[in-house]
mmCIF file of C-alpha atoms in Angstrom:
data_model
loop_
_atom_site.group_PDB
_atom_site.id
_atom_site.type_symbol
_atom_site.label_atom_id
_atom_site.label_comp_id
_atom_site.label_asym_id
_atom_site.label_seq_id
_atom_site.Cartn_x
_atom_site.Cartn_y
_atom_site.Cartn_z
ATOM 1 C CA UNK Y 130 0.000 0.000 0.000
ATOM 2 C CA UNK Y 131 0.681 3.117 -0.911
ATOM 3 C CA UNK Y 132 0.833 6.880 0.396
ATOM 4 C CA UNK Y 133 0.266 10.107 -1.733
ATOM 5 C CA UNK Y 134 -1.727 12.838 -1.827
ATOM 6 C CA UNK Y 135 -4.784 11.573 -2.311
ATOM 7 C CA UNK Y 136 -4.877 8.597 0.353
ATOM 8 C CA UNK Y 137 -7.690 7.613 3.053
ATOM 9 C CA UNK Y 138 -10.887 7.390 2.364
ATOM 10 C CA UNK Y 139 -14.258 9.100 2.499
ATOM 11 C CA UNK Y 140 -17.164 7.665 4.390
ATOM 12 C CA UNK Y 141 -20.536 7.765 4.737
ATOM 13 C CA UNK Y 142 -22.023 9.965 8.014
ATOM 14 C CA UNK Y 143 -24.062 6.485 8.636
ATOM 15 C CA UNK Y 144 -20.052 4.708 8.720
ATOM 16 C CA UNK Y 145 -18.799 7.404 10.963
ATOM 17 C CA UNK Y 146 -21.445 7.522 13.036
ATOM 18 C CA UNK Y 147 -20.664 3.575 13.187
ATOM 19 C CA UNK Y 148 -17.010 3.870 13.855
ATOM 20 C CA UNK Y 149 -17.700 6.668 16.595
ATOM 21 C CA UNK Y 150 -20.245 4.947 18.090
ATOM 22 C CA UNK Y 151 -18.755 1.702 18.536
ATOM 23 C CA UNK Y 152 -15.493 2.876 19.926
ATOM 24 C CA UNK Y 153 -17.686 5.389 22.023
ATOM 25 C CA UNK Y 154 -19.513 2.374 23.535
ATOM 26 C CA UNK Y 155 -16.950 0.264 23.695
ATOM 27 C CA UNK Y 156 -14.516 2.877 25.647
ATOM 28 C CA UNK Y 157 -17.003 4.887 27.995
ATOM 29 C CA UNK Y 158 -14.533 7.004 29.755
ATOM 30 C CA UNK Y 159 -11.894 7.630 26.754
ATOM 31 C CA UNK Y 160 -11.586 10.881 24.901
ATOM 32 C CA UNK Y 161 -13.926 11.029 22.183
ATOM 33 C CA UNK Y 162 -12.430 13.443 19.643
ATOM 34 C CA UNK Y 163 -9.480 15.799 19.581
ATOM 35 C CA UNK Y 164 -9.355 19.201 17.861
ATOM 36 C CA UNK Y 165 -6.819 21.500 16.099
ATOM 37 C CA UNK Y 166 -7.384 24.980 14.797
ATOM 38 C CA UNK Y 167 -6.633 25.498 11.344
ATOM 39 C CA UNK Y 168 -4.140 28.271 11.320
ATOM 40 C CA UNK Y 169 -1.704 24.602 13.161
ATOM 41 C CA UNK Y 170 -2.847 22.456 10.598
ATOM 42 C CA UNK Y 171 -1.928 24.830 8.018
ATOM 43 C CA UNK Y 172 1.799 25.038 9.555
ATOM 44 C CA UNK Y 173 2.037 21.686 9.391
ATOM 45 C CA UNK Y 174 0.221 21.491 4.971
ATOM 46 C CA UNK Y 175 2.428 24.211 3.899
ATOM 47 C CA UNK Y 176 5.810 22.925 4.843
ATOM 48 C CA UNK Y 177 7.435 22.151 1.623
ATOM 49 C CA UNK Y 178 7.456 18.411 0.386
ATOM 50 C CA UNK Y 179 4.431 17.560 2.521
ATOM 51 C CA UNK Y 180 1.532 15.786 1.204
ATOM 52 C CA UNK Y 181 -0.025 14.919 4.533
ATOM 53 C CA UNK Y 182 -0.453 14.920 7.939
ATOM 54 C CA UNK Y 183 0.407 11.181 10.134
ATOM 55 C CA UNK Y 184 -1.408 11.241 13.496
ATOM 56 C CA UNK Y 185 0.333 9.239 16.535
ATOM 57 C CA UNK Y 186 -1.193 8.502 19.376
ATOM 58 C CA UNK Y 187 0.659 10.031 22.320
ATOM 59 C CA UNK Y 188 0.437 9.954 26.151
ATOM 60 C CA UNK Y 189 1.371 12.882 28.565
ATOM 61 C CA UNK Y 190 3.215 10.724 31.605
ATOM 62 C CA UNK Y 191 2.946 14.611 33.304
ATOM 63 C CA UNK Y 192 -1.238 15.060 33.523
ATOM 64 C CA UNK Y 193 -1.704 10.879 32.960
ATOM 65 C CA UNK Y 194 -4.092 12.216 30.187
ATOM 66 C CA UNK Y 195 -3.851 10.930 25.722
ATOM 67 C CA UNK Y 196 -3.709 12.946 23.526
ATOM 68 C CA UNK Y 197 -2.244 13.009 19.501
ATOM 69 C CA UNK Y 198 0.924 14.169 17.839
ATOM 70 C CA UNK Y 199 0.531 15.399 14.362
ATOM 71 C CA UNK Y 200 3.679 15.259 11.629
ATOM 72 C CA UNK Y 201 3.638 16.309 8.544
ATOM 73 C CA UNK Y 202 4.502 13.353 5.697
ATOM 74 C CA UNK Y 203 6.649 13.705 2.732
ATOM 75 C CA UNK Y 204 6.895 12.401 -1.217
ATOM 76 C CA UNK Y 205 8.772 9.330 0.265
ATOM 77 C CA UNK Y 206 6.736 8.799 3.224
ATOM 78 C CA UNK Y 207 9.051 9.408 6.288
ATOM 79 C CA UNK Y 208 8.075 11.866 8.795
ATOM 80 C CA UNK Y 209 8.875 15.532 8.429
ATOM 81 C CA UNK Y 210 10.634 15.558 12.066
ATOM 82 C CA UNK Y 211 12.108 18.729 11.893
ATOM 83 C CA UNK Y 212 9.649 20.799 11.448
ATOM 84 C CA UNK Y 213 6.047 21.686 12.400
ATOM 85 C CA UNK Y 214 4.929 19.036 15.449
ATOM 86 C CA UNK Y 215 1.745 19.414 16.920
ATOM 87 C CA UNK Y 216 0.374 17.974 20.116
ATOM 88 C CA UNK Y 217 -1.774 19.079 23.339
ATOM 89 C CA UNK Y 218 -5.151 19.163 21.035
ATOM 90 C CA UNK Y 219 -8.301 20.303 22.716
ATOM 91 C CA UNK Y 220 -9.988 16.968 23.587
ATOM 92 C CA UNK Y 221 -13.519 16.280 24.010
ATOM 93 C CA UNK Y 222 -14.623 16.030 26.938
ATOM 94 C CA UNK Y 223 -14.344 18.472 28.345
ATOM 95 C CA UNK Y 224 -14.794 20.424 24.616
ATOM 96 C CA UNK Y 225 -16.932 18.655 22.688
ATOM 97 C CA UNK Y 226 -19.454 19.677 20.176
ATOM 98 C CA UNK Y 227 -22.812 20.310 21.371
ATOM 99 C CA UNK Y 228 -25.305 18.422 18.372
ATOM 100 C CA UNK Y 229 -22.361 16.342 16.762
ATOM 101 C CA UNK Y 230 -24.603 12.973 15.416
ATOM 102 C CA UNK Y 231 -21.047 11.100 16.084
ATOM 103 C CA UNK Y 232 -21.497 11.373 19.905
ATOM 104 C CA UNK Y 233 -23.867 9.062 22.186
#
């Protein structure tokens, strides 16, 4: 399998609302969703060579609390290391969205 530009795939709101759910239901008491402004994604899109963004799940031994570490990904693949890193996302709970069909 492949990287590029165009890879993942879009779903349905019916398979999100699956995927959400399940995981949801299946881990009561784990964060639900993380968010990232745009103006940080952007930083991480408009570094030259980058064609994507590789999320890793990451865990703050400090607060005991997950959270995600974003990297941008280049041509070949391999993490862009040295530049834009972002991490300590806004995590729902506690800010969640208020009528999002993806939450219970």
């Amino acid at each position: 399998m492949e990287i590029n530009q165009n890879s993942s795939e879009v779903v349905s709101l019916t398979e999100a609302q699956s995927y959400t759910h399940a995981f949801q239901n299946q881990n009561p008491e784990a964060i639900k969703a993380y968010f990232a402004g745009i103006d940080k994604i952007k930083l991480i899109l408009e570094q030259e060579g980058c064609i994507g963004i590789r999320f890793y799940n990451g865990y703050d031994l400090e607060s005991e609390k997950a959270n995600l570490v974003l990297v941008g990904v280049n041509e070949a693949g391999e993490d862009m290391e040295l530049d834009t890193i972002l991490e300590r996302l806004f995590t729902c709970p506690p800010i969640c969205a208020h009528k999002s069909s993806l939450m219970l």
